[in-house]
PDB file of C-alpha atoms in Angstrom:
ATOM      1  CA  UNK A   1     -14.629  70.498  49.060  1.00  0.00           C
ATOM      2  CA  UNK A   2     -11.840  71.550  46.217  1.00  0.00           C
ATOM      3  CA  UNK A   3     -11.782  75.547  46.044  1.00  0.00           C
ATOM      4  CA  UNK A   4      -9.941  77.523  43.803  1.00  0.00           C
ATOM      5  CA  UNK A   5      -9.557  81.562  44.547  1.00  0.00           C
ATOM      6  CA  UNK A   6      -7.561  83.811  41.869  1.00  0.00           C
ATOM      7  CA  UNK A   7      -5.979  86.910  43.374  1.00  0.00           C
ATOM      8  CA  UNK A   8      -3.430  89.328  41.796  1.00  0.00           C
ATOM      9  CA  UNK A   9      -3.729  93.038  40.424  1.00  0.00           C
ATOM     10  CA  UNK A  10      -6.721  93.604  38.178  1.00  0.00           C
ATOM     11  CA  UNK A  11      -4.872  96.507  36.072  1.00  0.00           C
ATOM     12  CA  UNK A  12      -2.091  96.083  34.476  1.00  0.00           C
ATOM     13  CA  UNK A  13       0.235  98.813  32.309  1.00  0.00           C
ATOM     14  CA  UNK A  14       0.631  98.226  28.571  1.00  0.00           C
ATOM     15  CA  UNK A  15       4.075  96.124  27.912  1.00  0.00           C
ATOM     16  CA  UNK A  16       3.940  95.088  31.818  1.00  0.00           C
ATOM     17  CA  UNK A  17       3.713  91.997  33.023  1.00  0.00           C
ATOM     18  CA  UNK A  18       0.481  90.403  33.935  1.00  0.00           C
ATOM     19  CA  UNK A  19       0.808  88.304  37.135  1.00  0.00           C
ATOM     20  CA  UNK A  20      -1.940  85.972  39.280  1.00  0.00           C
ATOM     21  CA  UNK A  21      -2.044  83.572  41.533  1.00  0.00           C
ATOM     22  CA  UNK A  22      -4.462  80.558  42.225  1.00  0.00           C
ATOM     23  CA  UNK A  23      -4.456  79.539  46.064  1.00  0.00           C
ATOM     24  CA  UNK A  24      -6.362  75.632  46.185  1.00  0.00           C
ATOM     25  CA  UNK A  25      -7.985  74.666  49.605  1.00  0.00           C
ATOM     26  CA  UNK A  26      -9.459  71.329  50.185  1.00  0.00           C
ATOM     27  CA  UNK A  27      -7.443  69.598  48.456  1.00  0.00           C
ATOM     28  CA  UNK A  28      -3.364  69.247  47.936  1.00  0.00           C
ATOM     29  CA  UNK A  29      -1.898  70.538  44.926  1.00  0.00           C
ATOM     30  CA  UNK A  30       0.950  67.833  46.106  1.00  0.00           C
ATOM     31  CA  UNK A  31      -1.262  64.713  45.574  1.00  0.00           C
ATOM     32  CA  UNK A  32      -1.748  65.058  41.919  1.00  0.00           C
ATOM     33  CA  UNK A  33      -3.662  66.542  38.930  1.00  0.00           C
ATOM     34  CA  UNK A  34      -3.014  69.480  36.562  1.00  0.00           C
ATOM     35  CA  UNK A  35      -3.806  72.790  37.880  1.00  0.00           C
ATOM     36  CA  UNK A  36      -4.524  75.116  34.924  1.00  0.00           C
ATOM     37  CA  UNK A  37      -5.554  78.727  33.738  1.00  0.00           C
ATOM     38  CA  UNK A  38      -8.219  79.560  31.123  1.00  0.00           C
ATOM     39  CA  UNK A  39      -9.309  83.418  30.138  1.00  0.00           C
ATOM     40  CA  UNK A  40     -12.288  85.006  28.775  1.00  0.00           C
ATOM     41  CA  UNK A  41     -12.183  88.316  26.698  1.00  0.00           C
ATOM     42  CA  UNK A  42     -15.228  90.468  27.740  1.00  0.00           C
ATOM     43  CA  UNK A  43     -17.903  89.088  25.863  1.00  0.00           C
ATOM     44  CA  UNK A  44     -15.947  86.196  24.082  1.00  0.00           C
ATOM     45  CA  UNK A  45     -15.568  82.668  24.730  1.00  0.00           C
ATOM     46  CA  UNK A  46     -12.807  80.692  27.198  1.00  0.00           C
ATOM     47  CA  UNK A  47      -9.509  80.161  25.568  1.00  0.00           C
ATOM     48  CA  UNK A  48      -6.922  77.594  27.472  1.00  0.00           C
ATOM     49  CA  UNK A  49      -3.584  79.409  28.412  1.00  0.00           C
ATOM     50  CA  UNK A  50      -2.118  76.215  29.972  1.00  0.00           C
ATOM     51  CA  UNK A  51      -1.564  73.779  32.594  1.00  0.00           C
ATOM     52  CA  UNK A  52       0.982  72.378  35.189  1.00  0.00           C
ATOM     53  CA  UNK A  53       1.650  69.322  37.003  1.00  0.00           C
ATOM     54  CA  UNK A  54       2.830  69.220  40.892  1.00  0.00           C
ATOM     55  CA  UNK A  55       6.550  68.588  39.734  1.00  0.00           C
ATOM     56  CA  UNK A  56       7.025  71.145  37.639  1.00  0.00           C
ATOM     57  CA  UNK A  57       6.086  69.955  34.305  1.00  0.00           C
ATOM     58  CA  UNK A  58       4.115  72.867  32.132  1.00  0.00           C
ATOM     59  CA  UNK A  59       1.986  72.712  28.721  1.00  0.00           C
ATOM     60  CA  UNK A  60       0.925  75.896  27.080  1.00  0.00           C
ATOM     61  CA  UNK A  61      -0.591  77.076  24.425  1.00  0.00           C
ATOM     62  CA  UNK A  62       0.940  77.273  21.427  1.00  0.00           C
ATOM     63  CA  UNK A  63       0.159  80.947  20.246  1.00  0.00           C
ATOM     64  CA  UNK A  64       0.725  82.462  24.333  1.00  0.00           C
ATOM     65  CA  UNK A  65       3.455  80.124  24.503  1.00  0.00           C
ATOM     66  CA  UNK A  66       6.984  82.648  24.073  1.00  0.00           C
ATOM     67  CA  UNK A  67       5.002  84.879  26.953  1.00  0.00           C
ATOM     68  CA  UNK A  68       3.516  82.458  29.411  1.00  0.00           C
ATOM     69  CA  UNK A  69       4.765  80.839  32.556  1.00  0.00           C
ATOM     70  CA  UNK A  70       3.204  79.013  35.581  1.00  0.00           C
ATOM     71  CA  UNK A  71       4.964  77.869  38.732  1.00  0.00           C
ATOM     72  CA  UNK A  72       3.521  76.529  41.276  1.00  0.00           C
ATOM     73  CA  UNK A  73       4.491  76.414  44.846  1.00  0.00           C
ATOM     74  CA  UNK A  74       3.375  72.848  46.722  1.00  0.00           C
ATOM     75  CA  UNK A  75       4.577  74.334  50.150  1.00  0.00           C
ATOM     76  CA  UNK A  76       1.758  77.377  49.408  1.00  0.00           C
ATOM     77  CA  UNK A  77      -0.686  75.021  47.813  1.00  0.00           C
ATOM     78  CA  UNK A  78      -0.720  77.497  45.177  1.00  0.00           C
ATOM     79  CA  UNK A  79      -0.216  77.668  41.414  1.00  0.00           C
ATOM     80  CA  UNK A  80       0.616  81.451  39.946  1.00  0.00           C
ATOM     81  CA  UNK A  81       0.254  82.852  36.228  1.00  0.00           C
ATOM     82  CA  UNK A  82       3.003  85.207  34.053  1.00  0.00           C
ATOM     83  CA  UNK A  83       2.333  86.788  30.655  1.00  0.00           C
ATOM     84  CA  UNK A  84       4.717  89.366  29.930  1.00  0.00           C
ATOM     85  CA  UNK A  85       4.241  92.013  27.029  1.00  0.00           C
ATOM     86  CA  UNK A  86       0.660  92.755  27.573  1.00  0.00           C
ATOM     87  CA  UNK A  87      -1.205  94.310  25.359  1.00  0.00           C
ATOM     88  CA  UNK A  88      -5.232  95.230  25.564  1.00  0.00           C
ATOM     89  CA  UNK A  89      -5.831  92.439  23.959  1.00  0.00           C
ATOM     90  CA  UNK A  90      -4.905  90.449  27.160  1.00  0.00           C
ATOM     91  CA  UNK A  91      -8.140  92.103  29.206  1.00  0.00           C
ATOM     92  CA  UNK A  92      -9.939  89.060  30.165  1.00  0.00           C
ATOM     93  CA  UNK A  93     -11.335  87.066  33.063  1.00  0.00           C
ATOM     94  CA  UNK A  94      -8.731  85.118  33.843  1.00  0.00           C
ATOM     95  CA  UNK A  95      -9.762  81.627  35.770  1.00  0.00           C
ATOM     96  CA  UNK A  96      -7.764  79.040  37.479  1.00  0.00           C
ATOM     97  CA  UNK A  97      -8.985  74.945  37.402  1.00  0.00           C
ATOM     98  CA  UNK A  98      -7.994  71.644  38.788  1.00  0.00           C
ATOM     99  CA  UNK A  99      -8.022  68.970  35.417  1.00  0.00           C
ATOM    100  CA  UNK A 100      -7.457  65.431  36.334  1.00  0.00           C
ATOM    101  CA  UNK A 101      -5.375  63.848  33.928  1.00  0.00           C
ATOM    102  CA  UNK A 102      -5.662  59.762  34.310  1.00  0.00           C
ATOM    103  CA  UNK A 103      -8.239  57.601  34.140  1.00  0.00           C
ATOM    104  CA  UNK A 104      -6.797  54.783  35.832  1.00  0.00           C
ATOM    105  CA  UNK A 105      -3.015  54.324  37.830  1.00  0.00           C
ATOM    106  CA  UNK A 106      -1.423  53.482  34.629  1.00  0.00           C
ATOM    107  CA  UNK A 107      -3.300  55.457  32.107  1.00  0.00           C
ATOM    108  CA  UNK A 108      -2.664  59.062  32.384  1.00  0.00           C
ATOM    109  CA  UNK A 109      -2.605  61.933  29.745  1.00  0.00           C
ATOM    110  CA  UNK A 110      -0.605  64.745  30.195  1.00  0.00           C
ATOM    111  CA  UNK A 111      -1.777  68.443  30.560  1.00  0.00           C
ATOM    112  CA  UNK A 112      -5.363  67.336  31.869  1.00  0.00           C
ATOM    113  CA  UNK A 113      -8.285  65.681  30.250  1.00  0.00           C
ATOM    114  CA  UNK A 114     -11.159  68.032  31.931  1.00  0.00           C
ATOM    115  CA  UNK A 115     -11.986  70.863  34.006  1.00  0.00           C
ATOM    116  CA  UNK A 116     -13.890  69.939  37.155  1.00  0.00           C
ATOM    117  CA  UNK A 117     -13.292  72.369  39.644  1.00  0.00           C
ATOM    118  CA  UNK A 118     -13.119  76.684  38.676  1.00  0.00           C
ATOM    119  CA  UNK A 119     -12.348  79.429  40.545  1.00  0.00           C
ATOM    120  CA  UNK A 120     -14.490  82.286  40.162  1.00  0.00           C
ATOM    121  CA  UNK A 121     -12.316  84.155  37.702  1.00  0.00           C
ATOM    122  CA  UNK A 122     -10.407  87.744  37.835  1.00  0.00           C
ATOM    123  CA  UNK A 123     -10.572  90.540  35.799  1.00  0.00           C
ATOM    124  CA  UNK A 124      -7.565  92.110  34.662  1.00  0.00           C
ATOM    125  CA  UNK A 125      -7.778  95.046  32.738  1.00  0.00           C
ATOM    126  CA  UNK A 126      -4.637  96.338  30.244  1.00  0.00           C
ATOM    127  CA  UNK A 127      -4.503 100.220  30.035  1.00  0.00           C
ATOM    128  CA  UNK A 128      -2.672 101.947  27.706  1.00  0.00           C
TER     129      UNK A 128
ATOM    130  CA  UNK B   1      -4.682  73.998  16.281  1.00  0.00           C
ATOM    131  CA  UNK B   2      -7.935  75.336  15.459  1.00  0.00           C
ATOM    132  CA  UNK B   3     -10.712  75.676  18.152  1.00  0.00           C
ATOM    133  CA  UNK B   4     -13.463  73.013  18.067  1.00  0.00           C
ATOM    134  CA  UNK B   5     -16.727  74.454  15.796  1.00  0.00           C
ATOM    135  CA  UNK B   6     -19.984  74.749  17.595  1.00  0.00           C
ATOM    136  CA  UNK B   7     -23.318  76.622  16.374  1.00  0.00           C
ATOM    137  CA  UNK B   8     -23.070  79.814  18.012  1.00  0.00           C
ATOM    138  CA  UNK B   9     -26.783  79.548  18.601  1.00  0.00           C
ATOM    139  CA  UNK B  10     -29.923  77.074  19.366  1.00  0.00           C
ATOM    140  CA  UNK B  11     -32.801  77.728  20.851  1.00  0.00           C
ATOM    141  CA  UNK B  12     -36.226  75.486  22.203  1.00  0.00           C
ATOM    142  CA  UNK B  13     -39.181  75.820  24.160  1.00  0.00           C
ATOM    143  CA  UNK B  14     -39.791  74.414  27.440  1.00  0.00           C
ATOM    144  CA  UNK B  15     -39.860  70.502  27.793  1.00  0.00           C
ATOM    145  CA  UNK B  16     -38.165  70.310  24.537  1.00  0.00           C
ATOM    146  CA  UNK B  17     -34.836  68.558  23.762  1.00  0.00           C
ATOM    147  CA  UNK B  18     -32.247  69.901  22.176  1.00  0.00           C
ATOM    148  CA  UNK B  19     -28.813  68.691  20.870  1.00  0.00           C
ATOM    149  CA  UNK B  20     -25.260  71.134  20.369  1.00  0.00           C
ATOM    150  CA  UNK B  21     -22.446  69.750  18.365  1.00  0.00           C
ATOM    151  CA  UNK B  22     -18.818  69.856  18.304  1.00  0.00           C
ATOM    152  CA  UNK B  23     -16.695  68.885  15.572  1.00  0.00           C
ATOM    153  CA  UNK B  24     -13.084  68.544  15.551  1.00  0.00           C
ATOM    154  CA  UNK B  25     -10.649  66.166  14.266  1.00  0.00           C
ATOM    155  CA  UNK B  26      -9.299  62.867  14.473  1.00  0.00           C
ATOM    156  CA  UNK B  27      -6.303  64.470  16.554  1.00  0.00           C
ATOM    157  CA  UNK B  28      -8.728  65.364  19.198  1.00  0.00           C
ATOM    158  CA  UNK B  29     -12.653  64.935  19.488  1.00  0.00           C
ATOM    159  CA  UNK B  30     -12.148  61.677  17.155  1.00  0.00           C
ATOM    160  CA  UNK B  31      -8.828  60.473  18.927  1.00  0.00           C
ATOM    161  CA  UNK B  32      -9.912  60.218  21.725  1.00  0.00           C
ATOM    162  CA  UNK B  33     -12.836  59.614  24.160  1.00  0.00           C
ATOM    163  CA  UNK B  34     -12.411  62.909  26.316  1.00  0.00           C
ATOM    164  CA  UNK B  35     -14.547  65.451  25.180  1.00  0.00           C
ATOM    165  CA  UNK B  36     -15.975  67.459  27.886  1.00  0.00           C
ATOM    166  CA  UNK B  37     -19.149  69.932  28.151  1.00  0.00           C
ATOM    167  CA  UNK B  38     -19.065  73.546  30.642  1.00  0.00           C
ATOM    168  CA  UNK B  39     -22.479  75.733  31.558  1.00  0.00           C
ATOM    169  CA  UNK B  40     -21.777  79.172  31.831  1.00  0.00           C
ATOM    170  CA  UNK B  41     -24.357  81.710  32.760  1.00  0.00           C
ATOM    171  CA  UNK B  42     -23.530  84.971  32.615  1.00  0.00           C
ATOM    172  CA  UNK B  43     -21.008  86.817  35.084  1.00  0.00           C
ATOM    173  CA  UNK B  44     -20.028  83.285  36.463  1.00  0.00           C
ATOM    174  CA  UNK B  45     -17.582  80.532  36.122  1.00  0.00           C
ATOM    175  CA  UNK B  46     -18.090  77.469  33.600  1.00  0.00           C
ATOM    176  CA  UNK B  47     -19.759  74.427  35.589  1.00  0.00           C
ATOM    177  CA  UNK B  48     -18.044  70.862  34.557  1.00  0.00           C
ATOM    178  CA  UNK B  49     -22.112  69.323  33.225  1.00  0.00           C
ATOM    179  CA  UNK B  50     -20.127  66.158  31.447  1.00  0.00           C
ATOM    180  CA  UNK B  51     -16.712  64.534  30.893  1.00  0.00           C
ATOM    181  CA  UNK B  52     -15.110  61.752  29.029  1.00  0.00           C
ATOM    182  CA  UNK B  53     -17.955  62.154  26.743  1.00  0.00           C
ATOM    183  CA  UNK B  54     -20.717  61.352  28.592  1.00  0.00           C
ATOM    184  CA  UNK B  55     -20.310  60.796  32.394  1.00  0.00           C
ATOM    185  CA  UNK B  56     -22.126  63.192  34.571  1.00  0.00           C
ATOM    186  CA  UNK B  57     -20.306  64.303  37.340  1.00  0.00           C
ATOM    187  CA  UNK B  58     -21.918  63.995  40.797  1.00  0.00           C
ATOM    188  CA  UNK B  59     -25.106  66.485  41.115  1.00  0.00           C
ATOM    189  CA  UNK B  60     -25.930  67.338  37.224  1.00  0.00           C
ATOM    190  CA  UNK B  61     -29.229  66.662  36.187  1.00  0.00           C
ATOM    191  CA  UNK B  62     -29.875  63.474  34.187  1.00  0.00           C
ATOM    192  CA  UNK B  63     -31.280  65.699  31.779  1.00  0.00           C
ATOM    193  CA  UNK B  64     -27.690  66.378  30.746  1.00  0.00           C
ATOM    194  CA  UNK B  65     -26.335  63.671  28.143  1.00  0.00           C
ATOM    195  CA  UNK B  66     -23.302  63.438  26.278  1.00  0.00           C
ATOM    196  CA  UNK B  67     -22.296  61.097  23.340  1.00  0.00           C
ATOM    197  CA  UNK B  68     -20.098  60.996  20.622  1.00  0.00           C
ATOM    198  CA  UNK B  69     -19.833  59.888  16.957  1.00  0.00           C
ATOM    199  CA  UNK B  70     -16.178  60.482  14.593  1.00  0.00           C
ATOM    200  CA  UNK B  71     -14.920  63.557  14.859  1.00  0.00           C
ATOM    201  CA  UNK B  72     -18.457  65.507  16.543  1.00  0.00           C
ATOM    202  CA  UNK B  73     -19.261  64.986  19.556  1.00  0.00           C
ATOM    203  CA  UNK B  74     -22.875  66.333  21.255  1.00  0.00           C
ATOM    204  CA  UNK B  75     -24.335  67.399  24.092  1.00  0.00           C
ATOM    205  CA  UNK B  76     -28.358  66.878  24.513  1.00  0.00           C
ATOM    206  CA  UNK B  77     -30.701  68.214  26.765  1.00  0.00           C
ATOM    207  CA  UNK B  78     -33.944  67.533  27.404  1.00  0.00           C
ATOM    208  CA  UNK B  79     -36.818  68.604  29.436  1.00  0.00           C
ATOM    209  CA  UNK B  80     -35.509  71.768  28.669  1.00  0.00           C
ATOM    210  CA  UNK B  81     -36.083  74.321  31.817  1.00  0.00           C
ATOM    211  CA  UNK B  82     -35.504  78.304  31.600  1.00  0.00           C
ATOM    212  CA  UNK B  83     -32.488  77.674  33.953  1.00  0.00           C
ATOM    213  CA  UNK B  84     -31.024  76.278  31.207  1.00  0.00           C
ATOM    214  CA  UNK B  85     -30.432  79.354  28.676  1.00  0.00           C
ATOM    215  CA  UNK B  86     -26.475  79.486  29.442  1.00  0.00           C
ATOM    216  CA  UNK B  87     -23.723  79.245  26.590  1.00  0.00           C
ATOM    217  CA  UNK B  88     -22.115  75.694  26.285  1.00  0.00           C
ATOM    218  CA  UNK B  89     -18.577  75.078  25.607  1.00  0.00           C
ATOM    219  CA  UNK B  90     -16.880  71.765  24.679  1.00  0.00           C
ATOM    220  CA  UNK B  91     -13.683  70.877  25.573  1.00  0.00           C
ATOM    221  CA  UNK B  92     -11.341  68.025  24.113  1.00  0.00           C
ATOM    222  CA  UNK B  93      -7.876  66.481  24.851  1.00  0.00           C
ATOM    223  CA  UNK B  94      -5.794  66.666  21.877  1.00  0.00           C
ATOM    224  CA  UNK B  95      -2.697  64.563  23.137  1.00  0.00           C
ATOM    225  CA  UNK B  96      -0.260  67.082  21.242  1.00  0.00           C
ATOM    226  CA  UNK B  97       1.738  70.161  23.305  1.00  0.00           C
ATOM    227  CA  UNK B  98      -1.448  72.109  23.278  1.00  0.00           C
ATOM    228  CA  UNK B  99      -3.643  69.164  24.943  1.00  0.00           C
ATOM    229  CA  UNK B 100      -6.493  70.717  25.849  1.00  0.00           C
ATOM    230  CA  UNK B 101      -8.620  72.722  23.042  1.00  0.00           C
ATOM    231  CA  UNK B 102     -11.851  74.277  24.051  1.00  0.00           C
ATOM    232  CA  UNK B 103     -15.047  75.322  21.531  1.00  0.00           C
ATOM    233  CA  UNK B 104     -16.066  78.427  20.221  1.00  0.00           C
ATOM    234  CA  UNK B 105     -19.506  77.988  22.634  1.00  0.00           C
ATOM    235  CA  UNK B 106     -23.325  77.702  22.243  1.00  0.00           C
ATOM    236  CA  UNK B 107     -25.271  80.321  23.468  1.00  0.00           C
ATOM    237  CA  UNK B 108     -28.883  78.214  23.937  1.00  0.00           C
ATOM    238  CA  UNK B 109     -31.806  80.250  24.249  1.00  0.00           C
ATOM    239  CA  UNK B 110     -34.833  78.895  25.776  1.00  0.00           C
ATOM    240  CA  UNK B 111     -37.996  80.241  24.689  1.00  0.00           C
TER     241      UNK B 111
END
């Protein structure tokens, strides 16, 4: 069975940088699939901050994009999260996923095509 | 790009069937045919209910359909049960640098 567990400080300073970490069990980040991170404002809906492939490769979204980076470490089996600058606008559940990506061996699509396995999400609070 | 439109809001009875849209664009929900559908009840994490439009992964109730028409694709449920009442995102592949897009979500409220 796939799980996903998000760990990392749930406060973070104002103009700090915001970092997390997804550790996968059951299942080899090495072997495939995008591993990705989606957050959730208190009381808003799930935004997509981005997603990255076993080799390296990274998609982000566009507006997070000049203050976003994932890594991920095969040898760990874990994927980690950076968003520098914070601001309290960043407070959010923050949630790590596995998204396969192809639908056969030759048809793939980059970044991930769904969400199919969650962790159970983090809270990280900005203070001022 | 612009987040996928859902209602914020439907609502039904028990044993009704209900249907929530998402409409997007021919750069993503009409481009292609991976739209994808997330439960969330409250104080948990989204639950995959349907992907590539409307395959149901392994241990979601038939109850759960998906299908698509354009640029809107929908999510139906019928035999609607109080367990139900969750808010429903959509998610679709958008093949651009940004390829995954989610919905603003559906909060469904069963009666």
């Amino acid at each position: 069975q796939v799980q996903l567990q998000e760990s990392g400080p749930g406060l973070v300073k104002s103009s700090e940088t915001l970092s997390l970490t997804c550790g996968v069990s059951g299942y080899s980040i090495s072997r495939g699939y995008y591993w990705g991170w989606i957050r959730q404002p208190p009381g808003k809906g799930l935004e997509w901050i981005g997603s990255i492939f076993h080799s390296g490769r990274t998609y982000y979204n566009s507006p997070l994009k000049s203050r976003v980076t994932i890594s991920v470490d095969t040898a760990r089996n874990q994927f980690s999260l950076k968003l520098t600058s914070v601001t309290a606008a960043d407070t959010a559940v923050y949630y790590c996923a596995r998204l396969p990506h192809c639908t056969s061996r030759t048809a793939c699509y980059d970044g991930g095509r769904y969400l199919d396995y969650w962790g159970q999400g983090a809270l990280v609070t900005v203070s001022s | 790009q612009s987040a996928l439109t859902q209602p914020a809001s439907v609502s039904g009875s028990p044993g009704q069937s209900i249907a929530i849209s998402c409409t997007g664009t021919s750069s993503d929900v009409g481009g292609y045919n991976f739209v994808s559908w997330y439960q969330q009840h409250p104080g948990k994490a989204p639950k995959l209910m349907i992907y590539d439009v409307s395959n149901r992964p392994s241990g979601v109730s038939d109850r759960f359909s998906g299908s698509k028409s354009g640029n809107t694709a929908s999510l139906t449920i019928s035999g609607l049960q109080a367990e139900d009442e969750a808010v429903y995102y959509c998610v679709s592949y958008t093949g651009s640098s940004t390829p995954v897009l989610f919905g603003g979500g559906t909060k469904l409220t069963v009666l």
